[in-house]
Coordinates of C-alpha atoms in Angstrom, one line a residue:
M1 CA 12.9 58.0 -22.8
L2 CA 13.7 61.7 -22.6
G3 CA 13.7 63.2 -19.4
R4 CA 13.5 59.5 -17.7
Q5 CA 15.8 58.0 -15.4
D6 CA 17.1 54.6 -14.9
A7 CA 14.9 53.5 -12.3
D8 CA 12.0 54.0 -14.4
F9 CA 12.8 50.9 -16.6
L10 CA 15.1 48.9 -14.1
D11 CA 14.9 47.3 -10.8
A12 CA 17.2 48.8 -7.4
E13 CA 19.6 46.2 -8.3
E14 CA 20.5 46.8 -11.7
V15 CA 20.4 50.4 -11.1
A16 CA 23.1 50.2 -8.4
L17 CA 25.2 48.3 -11.0
L18 CA 24.9 50.7 -13.5
R19 CA 25.8 53.5 -11.0
S20 CA 29.1 51.3 -10.0
H21 CA 30.0 51.1 -13.5
D22 CA 29.4 55.2 -14.0
A23 CA 31.5 55.6 -11.1
R24 CA 34.3 53.6 -12.2
V25 CA 34.3 55.8 -15.4
I26 CA 33.9 59.2 -13.8
E27 CA 35.8 59.0 -10.8
Q28 CA 38.9 56.3 -12.1
G29 CA 38.8 57.2 -15.8
E30 CA 38.2 53.8 -17.0
R31 CA 36.8 52.4 -20.0
V32 CA 34.1 49.8 -18.9
A33 CA 32.7 47.4 -21.3
V34 CA 30.0 44.7 -20.1
E35 CA 27.6 42.4 -21.3
E36 CA 24.2 43.2 -19.3
R37 CA 20.9 41.3 -19.5
F38 CA 17.6 43.5 -18.6
R39 CA 14.3 43.0 -18.7
G40 CA 12.0 46.3 -19.8
A41 CA 9.5 47.6 -17.4
N42 CA 6.6 46.8 -19.6
S43 CA 7.7 43.4 -21.1
S44 CA 8.6 40.0 -20.2
D45 CA 11.3 39.8 -23.0
E46 CA 14.6 39.3 -21.8
R47 CA 17.1 41.4 -23.7
I48 CA 20.9 41.4 -23.8
Y49 CA 23.1 44.6 -24.4
Y50 CA 26.5 45.3 -24.9
S51 CA 27.5 48.4 -22.9
V52 CA 30.5 50.7 -23.5
K53 CA 31.0 53.7 -21.3
L54 CA 33.7 56.2 -22.1
P55 CA 35.2 59.0 -20.0
L56 CA 35.1 62.4 -21.7
R57 CA 38.0 64.8 -21.1
D58 CA 38.5 68.5 -20.9
D59 CA 41.8 70.2 -22.3
T60 CA 43.6 69.2 -19.1
G61 CA 42.8 65.7 -19.4
A62 CA 40.3 65.9 -16.3
V63 CA 36.8 63.6 -17.0
Y64 CA 34.0 65.7 -16.8
A65 CA 31.6 63.5 -18.3
L66 CA 30.9 60.0 -19.6
C67 CA 29.6 58.8 -23.1
G68 CA 27.6 55.5 -23.0
I69 CA 26.5 53.4 -25.9
S70 CA 24.4 50.4 -25.5
T71 CA 23.7 47.9 -28.2
D72 CA 21.3 45.5 -28.4
I73 CA 23.0 42.0 -29.2
T74 CA 20.1 39.6 -28.2
D75 CA 19.7 38.5 -31.8
Y76 CA 23.3 37.8 -32.3
R77 CA 23.4 36.0 -29.0
Q78 CA 20.6 33.7 -29.8
I79 CA 22.7 33.0 -33.1
Q80 CA 25.7 32.1 -31.3
D81 CA 23.8 30.1 -28.8
Q82 CA 22.2 28.3 -32.0
L83 CA 25.5 28.0 -33.6
H84 CA 26.8 26.1 -30.5
Q85 CA 23.9 23.8 -30.2
L86 CA 24.6 22.8 -33.5
A87 CA 28.5 22.3 -33.0
Y88 CA 28.1 20.6 -29.8
Y89 CA 24.5 18.6 -29.2
D90 CA 22.8 16.3 -31.4
P91 CA 19.5 17.9 -32.9
L92 CA 17.6 15.0 -32.6
T93 CA 18.0 14.1 -28.8
S94 CA 19.4 17.5 -27.7
L95 CA 22.4 15.3 -26.1
P96 CA 26.1 16.0 -26.4
N97 CA 27.3 14.7 -29.7
R98 CA 31.1 13.6 -30.4
R99 CA 32.7 16.6 -30.2
L100 CA 31.5 17.6 -27.0
L101 CA 31.8 13.8 -25.8
L102 CA 35.5 14.1 -26.7
E103 CA 36.3 17.5 -24.9
R104 CA 34.7 16.1 -21.6
L105 CA 36.5 13.0 -21.7
R106 CA 39.8 14.6 -22.2
E107 CA 39.0 16.9 -19.4
S108 CA 37.9 13.8 -17.1
L109 CA 41.3 11.9 -18.2
A110 CA 43.3 15.3 -17.7
E111 CA 41.8 15.3 -14.2
R112 CA 43.0 12.1 -13.2
T113 CA 46.7 13.3 -12.8
H114 CA 45.0 15.5 -9.6
V115 CA 42.6 12.8 -8.2
R116 CA 42.7 9.2 -7.5
N117 CA 39.1 8.3 -9.2
D118 CA 38.9 5.6 -11.9
G119 CA 36.3 6.3 -14.3
A120 CA 34.4 4.2 -17.1
L121 CA 33.2 4.7 -20.6
M122 CA 30.1 2.8 -21.7
L123 CA 29.2 2.5 -25.4
I124 CA 25.3 1.4 -25.8
D125 CA 24.2 0.3 -28.9
L126 CA 20.7 -0.9 -30.0
N127 CA 20.0 -4.2 -31.0
N128 CA 18.0 -4.5 -34.3
F129 CA 17.5 -0.6 -34.9
K130 CA 18.1 -1.1 -38.6
Q131 CA 15.4 -3.5 -39.1
L132 CA 13.0 -1.0 -37.2
N133 CA 14.0 1.7 -39.5
D134 CA 13.6 -0.5 -42.6
T135 CA 10.0 -1.7 -41.6
L136 CA 8.5 1.1 -39.5
G137 CA 10.5 4.2 -41.3
H138 CA 12.9 6.8 -39.8
A139 CA 10.2 8.8 -37.9
V140 CA 9.5 5.8 -35.8
G141 CA 13.2 5.5 -35.1
D142 CA 13.8 8.6 -34.4
Q143 CA 11.0 8.4 -32.0
L144 CA 12.9 5.5 -30.4
L145 CA 15.9 7.2 -30.2
E146 CA 14.3 10.1 -28.4
Q147 CA 12.7 8.3 -25.7
V148 CA 15.9 5.9 -25.1
G149 CA 17.9 9.1 -24.5
E150 CA 15.1 10.4 -22.0
R151 CA 15.7 6.6 -20.4
L152 CA 19.2 7.1 -20.1
K153 CA 19.2 10.5 -18.7
H154 CA 17.5 9.1 -15.6
H155 CA 20.7 7.2 -14.6
L156 CA 23.1 10.2 -14.7
H157 CA 25.3 11.8 -11.9
S158 CA 25.7 15.5 -11.8
T159 CA 29.5 14.8 -13.0
D160 CA 28.3 12.2 -15.7
T161 CA 27.9 12.9 -19.4
L162 CA 25.4 11.3 -21.8
A163 CA 25.9 11.7 -25.6
R164 CA 24.6 10.3 -28.7
L165 CA 27.7 9.1 -31.0
S166 CA 25.9 8.4 -34.0
G167 CA 23.2 6.5 -35.4
D168 CA 21.5 4.1 -32.6
E169 CA 24.9 4.4 -30.4
F170 CA 25.0 6.3 -27.1
V171 CA 27.8 6.9 -24.8
L172 CA 27.8 7.2 -20.8
L173 CA 31.1 8.6 -19.4
L174 CA 31.4 8.1 -15.8
P175 CA 34.4 9.9 -14.7
H176 CA 34.1 9.5 -10.8
L177 CA 34.3 5.8 -9.9
H178 CA 36.1 4.1 -7.3
P179 CA 39.9 4.4 -7.3
D180 CA 40.4 0.7 -6.9
A181 CA 39.9 -0.9 -10.8
Q182 CA 37.9 -3.8 -9.4
E183 CA 35.8 -1.6 -7.6
A184 CA 35.1 0.7 -10.4
A185 CA 34.5 -2.1 -12.7
L186 CA 31.9 -3.5 -10.2
Q187 CA 30.1 0.1 -9.9
A188 CA 30.1 0.4 -13.8
H189 CA 28.8 -3.1 -13.8
H190 CA 25.9 -2.0 -11.8
M191 CA 25.0 0.9 -14.0
T192 CA 25.1 -1.6 -17.1
Q193 CA 22.6 -3.9 -15.6
R194 CA 20.3 -0.9 -14.5
V195 CA 20.6 0.3 -18.1
L196 CA 20.2 -3.0 -19.9
D197 CA 16.9 -3.5 -17.3
D198 CA 15.3 0.2 -18.0
L199 CA 15.8 -0.3 -21.9
A200 CA 14.1 -3.9 -21.7
Q201 CA 11.2 -2.3 -20.7
P202 CA 8.4 -1.3 -23.3
F203 CA 8.7 1.8 -25.4
Q204 CA 5.8 3.4 -26.9
L205 CA 5.6 3.6 -30.6
Q206 CA 2.8 4.5 -32.5
N207 CA 0.5 4.0 -29.8
S208 CA 1.9 0.3 -29.4
D209 CA 4.2 -1.4 -27.1
Y210 CA 7.7 -2.0 -28.7
L211 CA 10.4 -4.3 -26.9
A212 CA 14.1 -3.2 -27.5
S213 CA 17.3 -4.4 -26.2
A214 CA 20.9 -3.3 -26.2
C215 CA 24.6 -4.5 -26.0
I216 CA 27.0 -2.3 -23.9
G217 CA 30.9 -2.2 -24.1
V218 CA 32.8 -0.6 -21.1
A219 CA 36.2 0.5 -20.8
L220 CA 37.9 1.8 -17.7
F221 CA 40.2 4.9 -17.8
S222 CA 42.6 2.9 -16.1
D223 CA 43.1 0.5 -19.4
S224 CA 43.2 3.5 -21.8
G225 CA 46.6 5.1 -21.1
M226 CA 45.3 8.3 -20.6
D227 CA 44.1 8.8 -24.4
A228 CA 40.5 9.3 -25.3
D229 CA 40.8 7.9 -28.8
T230 CA 42.4 4.7 -27.1
L231 CA 39.3 4.7 -24.5
L232 CA 36.7 4.9 -27.5
R233 CA 38.3 2.0 -29.3
N234 CA 38.4 -0.2 -26.4
A235 CA 34.9 0.2 -25.5
D236 CA 34.1 -0.2 -29.2
L237 CA 35.9 -3.6 -28.8
A238 CA 34.2 -4.5 -26.0
L239 CA 30.8 -3.7 -27.7
T240 CA 31.7 -6.1 -30.3
E241 CA 32.5 -8.7 -28.1
A242 CA 29.1 -8.1 -26.0
K243 CA 27.3 -8.5 -29.5
L244 CA 28.9 -11.9 -30.2
S245 CA 27.8 -13.1 -27.0
G246 CA 23.9 -12.0 -27.4
R247 CA 21.2 -9.5 -26.8
N248 CA 21.4 -7.5 -23.2
T249 CA 24.7 -8.2 -22.4
H250 CA 27.8 -6.1 -21.8
R251 CA 31.4 -6.8 -21.6
F252 CA 34.5 -5.0 -20.6
F253 CA 37.4 -4.5 -22.6
N254 CA 39.9 -5.9 -20.1
P255 CA 39.3 -9.6 -20.2
S256 CA 40.5 -10.3 -16.4
M257 CA 38.3 -7.6 -15.4
Q258 CA 35.4 -9.5 -16.8
V259 CA 36.3 -12.5 -15.2
E260 CA 36.4 -10.9 -12.1
V261 CA 33.1 -9.0 -12.5
N262 CA 31.5 -12.2 -13.7
R263 CA 32.5 -13.8 -10.3
R264 CA 31.4 -10.7 -8.2
S265 CA 28.3 -10.9 -10.2
Q266 CA 27.4 -14.3 -9.7
L267 CA 28.4 -14.0 -5.8
E268 CA 26.1 -11.0 -5.8
T269 CA 23.1 -12.9 -7.2
A270 CA 23.9 -16.0 -4.9
L271 CA 24.1 -13.6 -1.8
R272 CA 20.6 -12.2 -2.7
L273 CA 19.1 -15.8 -2.9
A274 CA 21.1 -16.8 0.4
I275 CA 19.6 -13.5 2.1
A276 CA 16.0 -14.3 0.9
H277 CA 16.1 -18.1 1.4
N278 CA 17.9 -18.1 5.0
D279 CA 20.6 -19.8 3.9
L280 CA 23.3 -17.9 6.2
Q281 CA 23.9 -18.6 9.5
L282 CA 25.0 -16.3 12.6
F283 CA 28.2 -17.5 14.4
I284 CA 29.3 -15.8 17.9
Q285 CA 32.6 -15.2 19.5
P286 CA 32.6 -14.8 23.4
Q287 CA 33.7 -11.7 25.2
W288 CA 35.5 -12.2 28.5
H289 CA 35.9 -9.8 31.4
Q290 CA 39.2 -9.3 32.6
D291 CA 38.2 -11.5 36.1
G292 CA 37.4 -14.4 33.4
S293 CA 33.5 -14.2 33.3
V294 CA 32.0 -14.0 30.0
I295 CA 30.0 -10.9 29.5
G296 CA 28.6 -11.1 26.0
A297 CA 29.3 -12.3 22.4
E298 CA 29.8 -10.6 18.8
A299 CA 27.5 -12.0 16.4
L300 CA 29.0 -12.7 12.8
V301 CA 27.5 -13.8 9.4
R302 CA 28.9 -16.8 7.7
W303 CA 27.9 -18.3 4.5
P304 CA 27.9 -22.0 3.8
H305 CA 27.4 -22.2 0.0
K306 CA 25.9 -25.3 -1.2
E307 CA 28.3 -25.8 -4.1
K308 CA 31.5 -23.4 -3.1
G309 CA 31.5 -24.4 0.6
W310 CA 32.1 -21.7 3.0
I311 CA 32.7 -18.3 1.4
S312 CA 34.7 -16.2 3.3
P313 CA 33.3 -12.9 4.8
G314 CA 36.0 -10.9 3.2
D315 CA 34.5 -12.1 -0.4
F316 CA 31.0 -11.4 0.4
I317 CA 30.9 -8.4 2.9
P318 CA 32.5 -5.9 0.2
I319 CA 30.0 -7.2 -2.5
A320 CA 27.2 -6.7 -0.2
E321 CA 28.5 -3.0 0.7
T322 CA 28.8 -2.1 -3.1
S323 CA 25.5 -3.8 -4.3
G324 CA 23.5 -2.4 -1.6
L325 CA 22.8 -6.0 -0.1
I326 CA 24.5 -4.7 3.1
V327 CA 21.1 -3.5 4.1
P328 CA 18.9 -6.6 3.7
L329 CA 22.0 -8.5 5.2
G330 CA 22.2 -6.0 8.4
E331 CA 18.5 -6.6 8.6
W332 CA 18.7 -10.1 8.5
V333 CA 21.2 -10.2 11.3
L334 CA 19.5 -7.8 13.6
E335 CA 16.5 -10.2 13.4
Q336 CA 18.6 -13.1 13.8
A337 CA 20.4 -11.6 16.8
C338 CA 17.0 -10.6 18.3
V339 CA 15.5 -14.0 18.0
T340 CA 18.8 -15.3 19.8
L341 CA 18.8 -12.8 22.6
A342 CA 14.9 -13.7 23.3
R343 CA 16.1 -17.5 23.6
W344 CA 18.7 -16.5 26.2
Q345 CA 16.5 -14.6 28.2
T346 CA 14.9 -18.1 29.2
I347 CA 18.1 -19.7 29.9
P348 CA 19.4 -18.4 33.4
A349 CA 23.0 -18.9 32.5
L350 CA 22.7 -16.8 29.8
A351 CA 20.2 -14.2 30.6
S352 CA 22.8 -11.8 31.1
L353 CA 24.8 -11.6 28.1
V354 CA 25.1 -9.0 25.8
L355 CA 25.3 -9.8 21.8
A356 CA 26.9 -7.2 19.6
I357 CA 26.0 -7.0 16.2
N358 CA 28.0 -4.7 13.2
I359 CA 26.1 -1.9 11.7
S360 CA 27.1 -0.5 8.4
P361 CA 27.3 3.2 7.4
R362 CA 25.0 2.4 4.6
Q363 CA 22.5 0.3 6.9
F364 CA 22.8 3.3 9.6
R365 CA 21.8 5.9 7.3
H366 CA 18.6 4.1 5.8
N367 CA 15.5 6.1 6.4
D368 CA 14.0 3.5 8.5
F369 CA 16.6 2.0 10.4
V370 CA 15.9 3.3 13.9
N371 CA 12.5 2.0 13.7
Q372 CA 13.5 -1.5 12.2
V373 CA 15.5 -1.6 15.3
E374 CA 12.9 -0.6 17.6
N375 CA 10.3 -2.8 16.2
C376 CA 12.6 -5.9 16.2
V377 CA 13.4 -5.5 19.9
T378 CA 9.7 -5.0 20.5
R379 CA 8.3 -7.8 18.5
H380 CA 10.7 -10.2 20.6
R381 CA 10.4 -8.8 23.7
I382 CA 14.1 -8.8 24.5
D383 CA 15.8 -6.4 27.1
P384 CA 17.3 -3.4 24.6
S385 CA 20.0 -3.1 27.2
R386 CA 21.4 -6.6 25.8
L387 CA 21.7 -5.4 22.3
E388 CA 25.0 -3.6 21.2
L389 CA 25.2 -1.9 17.9
E390 CA 28.7 -1.9 16.9
I391 CA 29.4 1.2 14.7
T392 CA 32.8 2.3 12.8
E393 CA 34.6 5.8 12.7
S394 CA 33.9 6.0 9.0
L395 CA 30.2 6.7 10.3
L396 CA 31.0 10.3 11.5
I397 CA 32.6 11.3 8.3
D398 CA 29.3 12.2 6.7
D399 CA 26.3 14.1 8.5
V400 CA 27.6 13.8 12.1
E401 CA 24.4 15.7 13.7
Q402 CA 22.1 13.1 12.1
T403 CA 24.3 10.3 13.3
I404 CA 24.5 11.7 16.9
A405 CA 20.6 12.3 16.8
R406 CA 19.7 8.5 15.8
M407 CA 22.2 7.2 18.2
N408 CA 20.5 9.2 20.9
Q409 CA 17.2 8.0 19.9
L410 CA 17.9 4.4 20.0
R411 CA 20.0 4.8 23.3
Q412 CA 16.9 6.2 25.2
H413 CA 15.5 2.8 24.3
G414 CA 18.4 1.2 26.1
I415 CA 20.0 -0.2 23.2
R416 CA 24.1 0.6 23.7
F417 CA 26.8 1.4 21.1
S418 CA 30.3 0.3 20.7
L419 CA 32.9 2.3 18.6
D420 CA 34.6 -0.7 16.7
D421 CA 37.8 -0.6 15.0
F422 CA 38.7 2.7 17.5
G423 CA 42.0 4.3 16.4
T424 CA 41.8 3.3 12.8
G425 CA 39.5 6.2 11.6
Y426 CA 39.3 9.8 11.6
A427 CA 36.8 10.4 14.8
S428 CA 37.2 13.9 16.0
L429 CA 37.5 14.3 19.9
G430 CA 34.9 17.0 19.8
Y431 CA 32.2 14.4 18.3
L432 CA 33.5 11.6 20.4
K433 CA 32.5 13.3 23.7
R434 CA 28.9 13.8 21.8
L435 CA 28.3 10.2 21.2
P436 CA 26.3 8.2 23.8
L437 CA 28.6 5.5 23.7
F438 CA 29.0 2.4 25.8
Q439 CA 32.5 1.1 24.8
L440 CA 35.4 1.5 22.7
K441 CA 36.9 -1.5 20.7
I442 CA 40.6 -1.5 20.2
D443 CA 41.1 -3.0 16.8
Q444 CA 43.2 -6.2 16.4
S445 CA 45.9 -4.2 14.2
F446 CA 47.3 -2.8 17.6
V447 CA 46.7 -5.8 19.3
R448 CA 48.8 -8.2 16.9
D449 CA 52.2 -6.3 17.6
L450 CA 51.4 -5.2 20.9
L451 CA 54.3 -7.0 22.4
T452 CA 57.1 -6.2 20.1
D453 CA 56.2 -2.7 18.8
S454 CA 56.5 0.2 21.2
N455 CA 54.0 2.3 18.9
D456 CA 51.5 -0.1 19.3
E457 CA 51.8 -0.5 22.8
A458 CA 51.5 3.3 23.0
I459 CA 48.5 3.6 21.4
V460 CA 46.6 0.8 23.2
R461 CA 47.6 2.6 26.5
T462 CA 46.6 6.0 25.1
I463 CA 43.2 3.9 23.8
I464 CA 42.5 2.6 27.3
A465 CA 43.4 5.9 29.1
L466 CA 41.3 8.1 26.8
G467 CA 38.3 5.5 27.3
H468 CA 38.4 5.3 31.2
G469 CA 38.2 8.9 31.2
M470 CA 35.4 9.3 29.4
D471 CA 33.9 6.9 31.4
L472 CA 33.7 4.3 28.8
A473 CA 34.6 0.5 28.9
V474 CA 37.3 -0.6 26.8
I475 CA 37.8 -4.4 24.9
A476 CA 40.5 -5.5 22.7
E477 CA 39.8 -7.6 19.8
G478 CA 42.3 -10.3 18.0
V479 CA 43.5 -11.1 21.3
E480 CA 45.3 -14.7 20.2
T481 CA 47.9 -15.4 23.1
A482 CA 48.0 -15.5 26.7
E483 CA 51.1 -13.1 26.6
Q484 CA 48.7 -10.2 24.8
A485 CA 46.0 -11.0 27.2
D486 CA 48.3 -10.6 30.6
H487 CA 49.6 -7.5 29.1
L488 CA 46.4 -5.9 28.1
R489 CA 45.1 -6.7 31.8
K490 CA 48.3 -4.9 32.9
L491 CA 47.4 -1.9 30.9
G492 CA 44.0 -1.8 32.4
C493 CA 41.8 -3.3 29.7
D494 CA 38.6 -4.3 30.7
S495 CA 37.5 -7.1 28.2
F496 CA 38.9 -9.3 25.4
Q497 CA 37.8 -11.1 22.2
G498 CA 40.0 -13.3 19.9
Y499 CA 40.9 -16.7 19.3
F500 CA 42.7 -17.3 22.6
F501 CA 39.3 -16.9 24.3
G502 CA 37.4 -18.7 21.6
R503 CA 36.9 -19.0 17.9
P504 CA 33.5 -18.0 16.1
A505 CA 31.4 -20.9 16.1
A506 CA 27.7 -21.7 15.4
I507 CA 25.2 -20.3 18.2
P508 CA 24.1 -23.7 19.5
E509 CA 27.7 -25.1 20.1
W510 CA 28.5 -22.0 21.8
E511 CA 25.1 -21.8 24.0
G512 CA 25.9 -25.3 25.3
K513 CA 29.5 -24.3 26.5
L514 CA 28.4 -21.0 28.0
A515 CA 25.4 -22.4 29.6
D516 CA 27.9 -25.2 31.7
R517 CA 30.8 -22.4 32.3
P518 CA 31.7 -21.4 36.1
A519 CA 30.7 -17.9 36.9
A520 CA 34.2 -16.8 36.4
L521 CA 37.9 -18.4 35.3

């Protein structure tokens, strides 16, 4: 190394870093101690050095040189990493162990004082693992544990933790669930179902298929009293209850939460079957122009359950949203709407009507959404200008550019858009002017107290002025009285929808009324 320069061994970035350290010592008289990682010019092995640079001073105290000492600590760091691995990770599966789990669990619980999210701890126990060890040996049991760990990793999000607690017990820590406890429980329920289904698939042990099963105990953060030990104990109690209930089961620590999760799970299963078997119905509610003529209708999905009667959309729509069923449900509504419009085109009194359908953000963001709409319109040979897609302001929160691009693509085919529940979300006026909208829809919460609340009247007046200023039609929903309708007309509202003008009803019922209606009322 004698007579050689740093550049002979290191790249330009590393040399620049060393020179900056030298400058601090020479020019400012600092003592610089850093840990550096370098690769030799003729070696692929990374080495770690602890480097100390000291200023050398003359009798007057002025710095005239520096002394640098670098110690190769690669082996030391490797030993430290190994000790850390042994202290915090399971040697068989390389997953976090109980110690690291508890640390992350306490951090997650402490974080709840700053964020509104709920969380869950899932305790997973394999069934009949002792029998496997006794019959095929511990080496085969270890193979199963390793494979179980690998499968469980596939269910992790970036903020989740998977740990091996002991023996055949694994833990999933889900710290970022919905703030509402019931919604968080439903999210945890869906995760347990995916985990149980995954673990029920055959494992390969000694070149043969082996079928395993598991039970899961679930405890929510909101039931723990902000204590890690209590949360683990609650999950363990729930696991015991799950084991008593049979294989491939899960239970929540909170019994009332378990009842609610069971109810929603049953409703989700029934909804899935209802969509598949075409057991839902499409109702419509007419939309009236201020001159008294009917200009269209909004399609509303209804569910007549064979045993429970009519199930409220307020019950099954949120379940469809959280479970992902909102996408096939939305496809079913789109299909039925296009079938209806195709039939209306053959009836002169109905041929000019527009049919509006609600599009959820999750459905809109589906990769194939634009093609689905275009194919449905083409397949049923309907006038695309008679199909109106109602979107909400929440769609504009994420990926605005993609939203605008998709809307423009559909608008070029003649399909029009209405911004639903306007005034209740977070739409930026900057984005609003870029959207290819046809209409703003005043939310019923502003219409309800229009006659008694000056603030609601001011909001409605502003929305109407904004819509007209942007050359958009404005429709008010939730109009229930003649007084509300008259006042909205005076404020300049273009169209109305609500119980005063007609309640939602089955399509054949409204078709008969609309086909016989006078041109204007």
